[in-house]
Coordinates of C-alpha atoms and ligand atoms in Angstrom, one line a residue:
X1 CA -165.2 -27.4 -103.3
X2 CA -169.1 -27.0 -102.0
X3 CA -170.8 -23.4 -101.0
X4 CA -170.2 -24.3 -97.7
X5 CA -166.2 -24.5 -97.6
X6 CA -166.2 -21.8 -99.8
X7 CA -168.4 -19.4 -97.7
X8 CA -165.9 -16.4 -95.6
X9 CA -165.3 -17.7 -92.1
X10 CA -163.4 -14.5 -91.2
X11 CA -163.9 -10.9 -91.1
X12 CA -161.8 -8.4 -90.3
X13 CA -163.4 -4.4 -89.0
X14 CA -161.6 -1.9 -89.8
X15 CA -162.8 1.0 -87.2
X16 CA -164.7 0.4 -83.9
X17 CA -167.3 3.3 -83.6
X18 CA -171.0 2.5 -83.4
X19 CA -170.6 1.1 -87.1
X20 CA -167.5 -0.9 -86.1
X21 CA -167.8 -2.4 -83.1
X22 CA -171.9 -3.2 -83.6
X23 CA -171.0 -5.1 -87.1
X24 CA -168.4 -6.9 -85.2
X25 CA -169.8 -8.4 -82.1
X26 CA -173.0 -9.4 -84.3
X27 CA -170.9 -11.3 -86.7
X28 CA -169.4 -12.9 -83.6
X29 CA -172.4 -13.8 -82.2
X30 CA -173.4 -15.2 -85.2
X31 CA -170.0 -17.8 -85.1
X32 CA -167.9 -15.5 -87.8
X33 CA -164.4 -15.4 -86.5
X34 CA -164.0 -11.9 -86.0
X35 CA -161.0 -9.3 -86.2
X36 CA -161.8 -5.5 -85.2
X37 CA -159.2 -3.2 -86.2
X38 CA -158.6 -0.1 -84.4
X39 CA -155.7 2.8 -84.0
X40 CA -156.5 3.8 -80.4
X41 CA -154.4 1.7 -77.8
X42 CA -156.8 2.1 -75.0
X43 CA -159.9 1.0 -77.4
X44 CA -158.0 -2.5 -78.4
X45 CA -157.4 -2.6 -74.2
X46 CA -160.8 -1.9 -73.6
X47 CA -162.4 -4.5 -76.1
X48 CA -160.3 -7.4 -74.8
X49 CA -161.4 -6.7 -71.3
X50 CA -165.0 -7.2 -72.4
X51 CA -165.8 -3.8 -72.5
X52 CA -167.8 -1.3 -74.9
X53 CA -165.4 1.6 -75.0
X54 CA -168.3 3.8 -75.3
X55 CA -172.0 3.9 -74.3
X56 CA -174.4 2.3 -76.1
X57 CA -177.5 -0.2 -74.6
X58 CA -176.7 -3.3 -74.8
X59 CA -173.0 -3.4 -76.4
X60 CA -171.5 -4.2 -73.2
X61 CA -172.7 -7.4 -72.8
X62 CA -172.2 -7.9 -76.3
X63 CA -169.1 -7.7 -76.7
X64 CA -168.2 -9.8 -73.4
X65 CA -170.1 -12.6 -74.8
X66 CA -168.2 -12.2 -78.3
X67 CA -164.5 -12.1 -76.5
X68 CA -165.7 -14.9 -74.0
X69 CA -166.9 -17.4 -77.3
X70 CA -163.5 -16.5 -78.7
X71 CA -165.0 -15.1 -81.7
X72 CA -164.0 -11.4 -81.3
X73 CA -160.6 -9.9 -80.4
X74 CA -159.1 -6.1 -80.9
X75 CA -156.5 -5.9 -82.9
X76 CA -154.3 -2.7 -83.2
X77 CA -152.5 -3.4 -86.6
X78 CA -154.7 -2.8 -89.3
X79 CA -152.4 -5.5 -91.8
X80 CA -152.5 -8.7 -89.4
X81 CA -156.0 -7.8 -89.4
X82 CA -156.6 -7.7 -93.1
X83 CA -154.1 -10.4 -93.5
X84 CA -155.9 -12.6 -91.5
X85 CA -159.2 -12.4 -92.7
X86 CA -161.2 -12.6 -95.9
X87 CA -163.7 -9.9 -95.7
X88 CA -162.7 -6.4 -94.3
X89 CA -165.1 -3.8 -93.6
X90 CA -164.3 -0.5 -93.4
X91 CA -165.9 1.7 -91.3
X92 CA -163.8 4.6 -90.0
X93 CA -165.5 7.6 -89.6
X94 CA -165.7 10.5 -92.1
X95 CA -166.6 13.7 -89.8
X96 CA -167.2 17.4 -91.0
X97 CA -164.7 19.5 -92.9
X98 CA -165.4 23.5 -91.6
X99 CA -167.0 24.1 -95.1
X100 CA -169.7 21.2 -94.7
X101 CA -168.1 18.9 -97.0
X102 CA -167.0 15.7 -95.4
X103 CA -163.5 15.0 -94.5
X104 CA -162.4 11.8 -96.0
X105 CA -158.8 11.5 -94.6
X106 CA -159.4 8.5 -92.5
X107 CA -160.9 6.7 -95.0
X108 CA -158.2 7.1 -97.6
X109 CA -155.5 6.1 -94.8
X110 CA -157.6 2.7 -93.8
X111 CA -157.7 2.4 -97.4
X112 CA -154.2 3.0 -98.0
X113 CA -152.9 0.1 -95.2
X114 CA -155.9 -2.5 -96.4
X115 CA -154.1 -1.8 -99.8
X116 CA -150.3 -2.7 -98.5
X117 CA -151.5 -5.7 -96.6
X118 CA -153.4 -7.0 -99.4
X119 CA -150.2 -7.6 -101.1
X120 CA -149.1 -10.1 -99.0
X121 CA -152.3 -11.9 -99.4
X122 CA -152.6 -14.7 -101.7
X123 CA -156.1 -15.0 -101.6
X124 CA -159.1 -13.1 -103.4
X125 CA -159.6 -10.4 -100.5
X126 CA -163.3 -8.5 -100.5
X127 CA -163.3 -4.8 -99.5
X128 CA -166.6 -3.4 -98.1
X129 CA -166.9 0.2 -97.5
X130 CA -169.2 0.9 -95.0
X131 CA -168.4 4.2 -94.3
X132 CA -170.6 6.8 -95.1
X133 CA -169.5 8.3 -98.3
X134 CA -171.0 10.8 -101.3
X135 CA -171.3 9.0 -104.6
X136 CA -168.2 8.2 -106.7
X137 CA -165.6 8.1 -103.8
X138 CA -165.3 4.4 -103.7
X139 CA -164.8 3.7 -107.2
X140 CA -162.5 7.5 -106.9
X141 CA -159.8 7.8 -104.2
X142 CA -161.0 4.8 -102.4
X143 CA -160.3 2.5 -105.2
X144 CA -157.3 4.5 -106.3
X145 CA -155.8 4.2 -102.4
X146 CA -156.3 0.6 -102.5
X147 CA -154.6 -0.2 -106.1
X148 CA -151.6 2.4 -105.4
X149 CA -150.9 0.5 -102.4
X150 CA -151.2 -2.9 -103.1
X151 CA -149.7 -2.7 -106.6
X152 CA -153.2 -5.1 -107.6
X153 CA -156.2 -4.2 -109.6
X154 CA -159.7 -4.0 -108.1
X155 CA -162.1 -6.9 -109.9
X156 CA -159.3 -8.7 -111.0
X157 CA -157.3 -9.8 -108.2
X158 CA -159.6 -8.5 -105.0
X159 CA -163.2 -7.4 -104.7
X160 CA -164.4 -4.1 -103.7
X161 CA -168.1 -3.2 -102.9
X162 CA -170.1 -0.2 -100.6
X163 CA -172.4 -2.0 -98.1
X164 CA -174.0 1.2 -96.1
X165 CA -175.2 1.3 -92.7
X166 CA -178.4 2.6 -91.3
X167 CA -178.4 1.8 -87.7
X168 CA -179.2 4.4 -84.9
X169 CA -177.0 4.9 -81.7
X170 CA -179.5 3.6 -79.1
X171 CA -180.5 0.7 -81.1
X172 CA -177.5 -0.2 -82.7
X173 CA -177.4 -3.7 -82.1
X174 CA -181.0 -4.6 -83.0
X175 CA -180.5 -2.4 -86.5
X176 CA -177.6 -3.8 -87.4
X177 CA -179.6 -8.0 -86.7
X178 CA -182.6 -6.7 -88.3
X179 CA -182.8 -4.0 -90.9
X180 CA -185.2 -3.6 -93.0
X181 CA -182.9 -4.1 -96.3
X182 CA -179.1 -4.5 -97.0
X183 CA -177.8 -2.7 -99.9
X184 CA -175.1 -3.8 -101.8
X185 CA -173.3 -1.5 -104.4
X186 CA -171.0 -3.5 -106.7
X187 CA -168.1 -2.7 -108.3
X188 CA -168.6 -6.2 -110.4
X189 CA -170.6 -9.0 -110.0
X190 CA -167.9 -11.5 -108.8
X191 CA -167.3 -8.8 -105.6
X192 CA -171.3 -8.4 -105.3
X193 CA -171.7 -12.0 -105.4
X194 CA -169.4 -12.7 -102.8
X195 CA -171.0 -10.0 -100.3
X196 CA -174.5 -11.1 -101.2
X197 CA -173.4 -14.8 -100.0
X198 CA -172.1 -13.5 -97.3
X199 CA -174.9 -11.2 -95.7
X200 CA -177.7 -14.0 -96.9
X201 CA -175.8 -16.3 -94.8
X202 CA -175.5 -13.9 -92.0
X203 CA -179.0 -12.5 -92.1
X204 CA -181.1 -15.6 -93.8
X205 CA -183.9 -15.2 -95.6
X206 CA -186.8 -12.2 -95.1
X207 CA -184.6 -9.2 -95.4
X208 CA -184.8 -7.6 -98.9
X209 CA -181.0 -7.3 -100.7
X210 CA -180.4 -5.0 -103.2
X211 CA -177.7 -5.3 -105.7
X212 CA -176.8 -1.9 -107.2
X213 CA -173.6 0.6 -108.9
X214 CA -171.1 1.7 -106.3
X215 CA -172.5 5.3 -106.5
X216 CA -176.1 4.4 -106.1
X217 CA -175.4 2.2 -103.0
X218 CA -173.6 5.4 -102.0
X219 CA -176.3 8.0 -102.9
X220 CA -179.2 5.6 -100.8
X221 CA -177.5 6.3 -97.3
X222 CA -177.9 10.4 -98.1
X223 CA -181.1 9.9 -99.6
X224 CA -182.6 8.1 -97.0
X225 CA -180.7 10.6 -93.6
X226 CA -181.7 13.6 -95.7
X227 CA -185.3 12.1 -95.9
X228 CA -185.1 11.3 -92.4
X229 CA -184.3 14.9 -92.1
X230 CA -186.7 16.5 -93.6
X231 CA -189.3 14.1 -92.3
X232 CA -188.5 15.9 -88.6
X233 CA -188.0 19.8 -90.2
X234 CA -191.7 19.3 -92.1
X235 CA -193.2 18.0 -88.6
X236 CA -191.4 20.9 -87.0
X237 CA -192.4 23.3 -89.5
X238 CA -196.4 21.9 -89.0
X239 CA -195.4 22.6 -85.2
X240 CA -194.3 26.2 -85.8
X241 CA -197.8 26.8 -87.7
X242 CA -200.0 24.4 -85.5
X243 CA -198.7 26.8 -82.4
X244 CA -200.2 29.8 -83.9
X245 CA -203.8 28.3 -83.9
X246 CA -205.5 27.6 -80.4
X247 CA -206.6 24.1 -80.2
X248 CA -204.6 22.4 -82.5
X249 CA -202.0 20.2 -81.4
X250 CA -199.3 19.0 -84.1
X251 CA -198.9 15.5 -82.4
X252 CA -202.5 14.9 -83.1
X253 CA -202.0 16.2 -86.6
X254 CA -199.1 13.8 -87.2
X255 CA -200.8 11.0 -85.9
X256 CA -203.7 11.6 -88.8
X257 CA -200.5 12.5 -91.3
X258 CA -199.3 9.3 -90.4
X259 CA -201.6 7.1 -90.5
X260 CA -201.8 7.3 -94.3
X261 CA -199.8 4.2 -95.4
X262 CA -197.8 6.2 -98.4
X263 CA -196.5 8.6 -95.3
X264 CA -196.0 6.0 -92.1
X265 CA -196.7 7.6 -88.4
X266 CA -192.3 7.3 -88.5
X267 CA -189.9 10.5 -87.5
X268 CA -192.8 12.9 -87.6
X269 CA -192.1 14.0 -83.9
X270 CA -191.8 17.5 -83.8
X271 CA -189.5 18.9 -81.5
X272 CA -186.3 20.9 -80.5
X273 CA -184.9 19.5 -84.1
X274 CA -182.8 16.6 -85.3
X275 CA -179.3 16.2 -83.6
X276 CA -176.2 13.4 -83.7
X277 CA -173.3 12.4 -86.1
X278 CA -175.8 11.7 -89.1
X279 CA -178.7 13.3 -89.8
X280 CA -177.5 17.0 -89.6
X281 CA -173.9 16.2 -91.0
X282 CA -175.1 14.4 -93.9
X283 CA -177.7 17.0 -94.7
X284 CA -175.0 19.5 -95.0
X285 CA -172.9 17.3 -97.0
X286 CA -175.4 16.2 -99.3
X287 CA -176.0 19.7 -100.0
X288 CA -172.5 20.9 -100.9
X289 CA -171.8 17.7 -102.8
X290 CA -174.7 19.1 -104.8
X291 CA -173.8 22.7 -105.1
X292 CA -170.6 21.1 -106.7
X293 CA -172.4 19.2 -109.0
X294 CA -174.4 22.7 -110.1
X295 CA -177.9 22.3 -108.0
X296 CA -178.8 24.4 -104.9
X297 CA -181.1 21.9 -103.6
X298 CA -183.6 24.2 -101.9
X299 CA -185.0 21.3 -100.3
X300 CA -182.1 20.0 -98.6
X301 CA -181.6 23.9 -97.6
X302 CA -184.5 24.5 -96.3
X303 CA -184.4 21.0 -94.1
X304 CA -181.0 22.7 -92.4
X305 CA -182.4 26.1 -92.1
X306 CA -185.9 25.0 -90.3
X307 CA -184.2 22.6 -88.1
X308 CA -181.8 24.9 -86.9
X309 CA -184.1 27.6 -86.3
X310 CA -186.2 25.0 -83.9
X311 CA -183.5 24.9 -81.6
X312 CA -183.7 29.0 -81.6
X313 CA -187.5 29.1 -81.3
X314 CA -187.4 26.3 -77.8
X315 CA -184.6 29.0 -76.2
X316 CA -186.9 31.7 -77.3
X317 CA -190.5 30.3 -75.6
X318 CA -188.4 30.0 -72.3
X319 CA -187.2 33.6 -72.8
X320 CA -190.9 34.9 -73.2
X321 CA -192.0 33.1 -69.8
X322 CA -188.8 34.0 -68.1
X323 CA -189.6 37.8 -68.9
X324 CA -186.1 39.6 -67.2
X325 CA -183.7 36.5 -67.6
X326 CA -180.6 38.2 -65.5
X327 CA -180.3 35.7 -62.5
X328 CA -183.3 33.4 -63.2
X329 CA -182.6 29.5 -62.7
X330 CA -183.1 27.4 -66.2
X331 CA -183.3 23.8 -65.5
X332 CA -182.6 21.9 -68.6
X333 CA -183.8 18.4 -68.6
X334 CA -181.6 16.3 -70.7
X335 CA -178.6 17.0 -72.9
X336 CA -178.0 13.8 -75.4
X337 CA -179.0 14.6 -78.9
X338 CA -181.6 11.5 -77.8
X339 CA -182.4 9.2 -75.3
X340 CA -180.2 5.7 -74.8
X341 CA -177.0 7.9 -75.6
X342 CA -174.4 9.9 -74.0
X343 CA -173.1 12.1 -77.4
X344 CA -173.6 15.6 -77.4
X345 CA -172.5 15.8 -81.5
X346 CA -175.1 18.7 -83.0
X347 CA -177.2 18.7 -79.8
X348 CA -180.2 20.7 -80.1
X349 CA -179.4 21.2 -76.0
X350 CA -176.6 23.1 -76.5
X351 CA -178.2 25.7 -78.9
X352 CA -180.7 26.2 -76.1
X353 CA -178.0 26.5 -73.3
X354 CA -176.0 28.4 -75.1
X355 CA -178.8 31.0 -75.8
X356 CA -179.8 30.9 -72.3
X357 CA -176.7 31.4 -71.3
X358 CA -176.1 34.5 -73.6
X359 CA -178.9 36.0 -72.3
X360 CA -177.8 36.0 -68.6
X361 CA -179.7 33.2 -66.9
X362 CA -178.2 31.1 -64.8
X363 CA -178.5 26.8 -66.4
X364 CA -178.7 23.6 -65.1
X365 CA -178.4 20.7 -66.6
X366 CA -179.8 17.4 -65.8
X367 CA -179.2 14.4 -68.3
X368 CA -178.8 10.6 -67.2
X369 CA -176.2 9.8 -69.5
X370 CA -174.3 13.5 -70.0
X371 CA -172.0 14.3 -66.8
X372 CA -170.8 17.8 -68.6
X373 CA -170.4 19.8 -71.5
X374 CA -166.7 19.8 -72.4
X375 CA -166.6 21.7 -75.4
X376 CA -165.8 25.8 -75.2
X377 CA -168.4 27.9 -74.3
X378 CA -170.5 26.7 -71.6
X379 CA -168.2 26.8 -68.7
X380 CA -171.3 29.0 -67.2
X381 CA -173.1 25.4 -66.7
X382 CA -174.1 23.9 -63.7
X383 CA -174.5 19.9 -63.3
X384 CA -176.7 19.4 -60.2
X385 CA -176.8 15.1 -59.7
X386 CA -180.5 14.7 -59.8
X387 CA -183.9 15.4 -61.6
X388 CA -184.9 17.4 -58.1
X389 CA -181.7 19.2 -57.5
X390 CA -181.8 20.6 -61.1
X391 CA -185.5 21.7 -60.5
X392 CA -184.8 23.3 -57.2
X393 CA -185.4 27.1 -57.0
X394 CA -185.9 27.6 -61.3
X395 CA -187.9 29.9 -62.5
X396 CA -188.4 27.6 -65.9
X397 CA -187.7 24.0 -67.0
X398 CA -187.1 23.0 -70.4
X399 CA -188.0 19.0 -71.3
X400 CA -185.0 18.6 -74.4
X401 CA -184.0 14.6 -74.2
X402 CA -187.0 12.2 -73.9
X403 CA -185.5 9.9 -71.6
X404 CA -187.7 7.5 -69.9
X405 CA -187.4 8.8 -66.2
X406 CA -188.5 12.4 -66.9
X407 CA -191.6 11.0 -68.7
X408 CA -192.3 10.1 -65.1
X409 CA -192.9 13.4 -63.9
X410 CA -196.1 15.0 -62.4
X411 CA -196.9 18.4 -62.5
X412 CA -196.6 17.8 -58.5
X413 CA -192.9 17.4 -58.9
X414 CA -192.2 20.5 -60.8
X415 CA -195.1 22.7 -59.0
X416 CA -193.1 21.7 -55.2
X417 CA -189.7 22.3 -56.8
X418 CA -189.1 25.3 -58.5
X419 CA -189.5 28.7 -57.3
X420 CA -191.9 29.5 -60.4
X421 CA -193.4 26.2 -62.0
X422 CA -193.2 27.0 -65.8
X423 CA -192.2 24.0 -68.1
X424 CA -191.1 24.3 -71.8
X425 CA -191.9 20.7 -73.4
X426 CA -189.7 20.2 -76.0
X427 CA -190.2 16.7 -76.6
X428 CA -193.9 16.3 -76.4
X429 CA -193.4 14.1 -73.2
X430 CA -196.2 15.1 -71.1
X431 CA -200.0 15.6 -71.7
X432 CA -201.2 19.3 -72.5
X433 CA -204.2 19.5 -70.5
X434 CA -203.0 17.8 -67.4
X435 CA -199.8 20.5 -67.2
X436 CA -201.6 22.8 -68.6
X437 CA -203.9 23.3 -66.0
X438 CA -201.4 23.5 -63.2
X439 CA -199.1 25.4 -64.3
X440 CA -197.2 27.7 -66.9
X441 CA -196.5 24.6 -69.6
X442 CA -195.9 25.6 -73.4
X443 CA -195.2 22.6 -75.7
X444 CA -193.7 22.7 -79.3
X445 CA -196.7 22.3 -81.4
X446 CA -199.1 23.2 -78.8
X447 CA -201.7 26.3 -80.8
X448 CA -202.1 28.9 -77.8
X449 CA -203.6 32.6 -77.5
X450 CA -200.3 33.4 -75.8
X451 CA -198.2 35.9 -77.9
X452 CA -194.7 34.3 -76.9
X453 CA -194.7 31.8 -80.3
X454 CA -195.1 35.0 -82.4
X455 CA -192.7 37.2 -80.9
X456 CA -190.1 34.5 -80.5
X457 CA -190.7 33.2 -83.8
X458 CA -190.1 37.1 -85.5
X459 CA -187.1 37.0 -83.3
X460 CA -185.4 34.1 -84.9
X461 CA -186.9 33.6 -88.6
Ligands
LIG501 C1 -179.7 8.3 -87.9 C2 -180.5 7.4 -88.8 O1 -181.8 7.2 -88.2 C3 -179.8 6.1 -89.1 O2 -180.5 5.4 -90.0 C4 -178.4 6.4 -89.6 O3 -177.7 5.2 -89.8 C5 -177.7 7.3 -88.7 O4 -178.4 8.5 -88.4 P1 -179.3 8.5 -85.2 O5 -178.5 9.7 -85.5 O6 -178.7 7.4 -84.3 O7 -179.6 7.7 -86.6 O8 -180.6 8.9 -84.6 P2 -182.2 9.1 -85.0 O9 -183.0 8.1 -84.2 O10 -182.3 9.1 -86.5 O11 -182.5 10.5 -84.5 C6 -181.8 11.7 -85.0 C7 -182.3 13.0 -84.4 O12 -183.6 13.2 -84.9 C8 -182.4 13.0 -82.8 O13 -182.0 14.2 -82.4 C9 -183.9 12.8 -82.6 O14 -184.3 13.4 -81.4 C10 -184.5 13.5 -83.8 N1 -185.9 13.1 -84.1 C11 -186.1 11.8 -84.6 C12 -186.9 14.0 -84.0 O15 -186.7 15.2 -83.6 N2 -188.2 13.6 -84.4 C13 -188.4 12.3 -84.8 O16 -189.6 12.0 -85.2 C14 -187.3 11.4 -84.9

């Protein structure tokens, strides 16, 4: 039999999230015959019409391309799926327990059906957890879920391996065709081999693989979201000190941080603080997973603490220009944890609107993607259905989502708008000096003579 018969033709996803659905319609577009495996009725609708089932640029299209080449379809039973195929990924989702650790039930139940269709297979199978995982679970309850169910034993009869994923919502598609390395962790060569084929053949030459233990494949996703992390909590912490010197601007520092070729210009925006399903839940995670092992890791502490006081310290500059905040109009410009996204997950936007809120002003919201806030707690929000609307009449605006159209602005379009123009720039979207000499404008990073970065900052640290 040549490389070429041998090579897997068909792959079967279990879980169509941002993970899921992105691995699948790339595979499909790349002529792999394509299986993706999900519980919710409306989702396996919804990808057979041609449709994302949620936002994200570009998927759309995607995946009416893969259904209309024939190689993608939606498939609600997780065993035909398996069954069918000879690579499944797995890629369910493992959210946030109340205690920080992550909750891994969905991954032991995907685990637990691969298992019992993989005993009706008669071929070597390869398992490739994708989902994002503290080290030892795969070759723990993972492993364990699969062998209990299947009555077979991993190495032996099927192949089991730990592939993480590093793209971000936005840019899902392009991170998942080009990263900038595929990791493989192996639970023995004859699995690793088999994925390594696999993702050569799907990615070519020119993207670095690296063939590693199960736990270490494991251990690089939180290492490198927890870098990420602190990246964005050191540039925000540089912010907090660069704001208590006039004439220093922390974007102009990071630029000459940047530059130096050991530190990369990359995630060193300061800002309102790192949001979304990743960054902040895998810091968390990372930390109690080390607490249990015996380490505190004050680092990975201290990451958490200064990013969540950012959030604190954008409510608190709007407070200090507001002065008497009972009855004043807050216009919130964007919502999304970032721009290109509708998901609200860990927000920094709701911190601030929930502050705001607290405080008596009265909030609007503004966000391309965001139609409302569902969740408990901000019923007080109001949605107006444009950029004007929302600046109509407010006494402050706060920039929180960078999205393209608000980087449009002028100080012209706040200054005729609102009944006092003060703008809090949150995202570093707009130049200092033009806002700043026409009308109130504060910016995270921004050194000022203004006492409102020291009081807020007393109040909150
Ligand atoms: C992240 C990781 O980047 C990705 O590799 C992983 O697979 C999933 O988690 P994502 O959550 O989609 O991706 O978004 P990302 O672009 O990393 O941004 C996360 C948060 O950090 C956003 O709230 C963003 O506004 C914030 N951020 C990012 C900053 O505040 N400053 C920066 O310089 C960069």
């Amino acid at each position: 039999m040549t490389a070429h018969e041998n090579a897997v033709q068909r792959i079967s996803i279990v879980g169509t999230g941002y993970v899921g659905l992105s691995t699948a319609v790339c595979f499909a577009s790349r002529g792999y015959d394509v299986i993706a495996s999900t519980r919710s009725e409306d989702k396996v609708r919804t990808i057979n019409a041609k449709r994302a089932p949620f936002y994200e640029p570009g998927l759309d299209e995607a995946v009416r391309t893969s259904i209309e080449s024939g190689h993608l379809h939606a498939e609600i039973n997780r065993s035909e799926a398996v069954r069918q195929t000879e690579v499944t990924f797995l890629t369910v989702g493992t959210p946030e327990k109340a205690d920080g650790t992550i909750d891994l039930r969905y991954v032991i139940s995907a685990s637990e059906d691969i298992g019992r269709a993989l005993t009706r297979k008669k071929t070597y199978h390869l398992v490739v957890v994708k989902s994002t995982v503290t080290p030892g679970t795969v070759r723990g309850p993972v492993k364990a879920a699969l062998e209990e169910a299947s009555g077979l034993v991993a190495g032996r009869d099927f192949g089991l391996c730990m592939n993480p994923e590093f793209l971000r919502q936005g840019s899902a598609i392009r991170d998942t065709l080009y990263p900038d390395r595929v990791v493989i962790g192996e639970y023995d060569k004859r699995s690793g081999q088999r994925l390594a084929d696999l993702l050569e053949g799907f990615y070519g030459s020119g993207i670095p693989i690296l063939r590693m233990s199960l736990e270490s494949a494991e251990m690089v996703k939180y290492a490198s979201n927890t870098f990420l992390a602190m990246k964005i909590s050191y540039a925000n912490e540089m912010a907090r000190i660069c704001e208590r010197v006039p004439g220093v601007d922390v974007s102009k520092v990071m630029a000459g941080v940047g530059l130096d070729e050991r530190i990369n210009p990359k995630f060193l925006n300061a800002g309102a603080g790192f949001g979304g399903s990743c960054l902040p839940k895998d810091t968390k995670a990372l930390c109690k997973f080390a607490e249990a092992q015996g380490y505190s890791a004050p680092l990975l502490r201290a990451t958490l603490a200064v990013n969540q006081a950012q959030a604190s310290h954008v409510a608190q500059l709007a407070l200090a220009t507001l002065g008497e905040p009972r009855g004043k109009k807050v216009a919130l410009l964007g919502l999304s944890f970032k721009p290109d996204t509708d998901d609200l997950r860990e927000a920094p936007s709701l911190t601030v609107a929930r502050t705001l809120l607290g405080a008596g002003a009265r909030v609007s919201a503004f966000d391309p993607a965001v139609k409302q806030v569902s969740q408990p707690g901000f019923e007080g929000l109001d949605y107006p259905s444009s950029i004007s609307e929302c600046l109509a009449g407010a006494h402050c605006c706060i920039i929180l989502t960078e999205w393209e159209q608000f980087k449009r602005l002028t100080p012209d379009d706040f200054i005729q708008s609102m009944a006092t123009p003060a703008v809090i720039d949150a995202r570093r979207i707009f130049d200092p000096h033009e806002f700043g000499n026409r009308l109130t404008f504060l910016a995270v990073g921004v050194g000022r003579e203004l006492d409102v970065c020291r009081t807020s900052v007393r109040d909150n640290d």
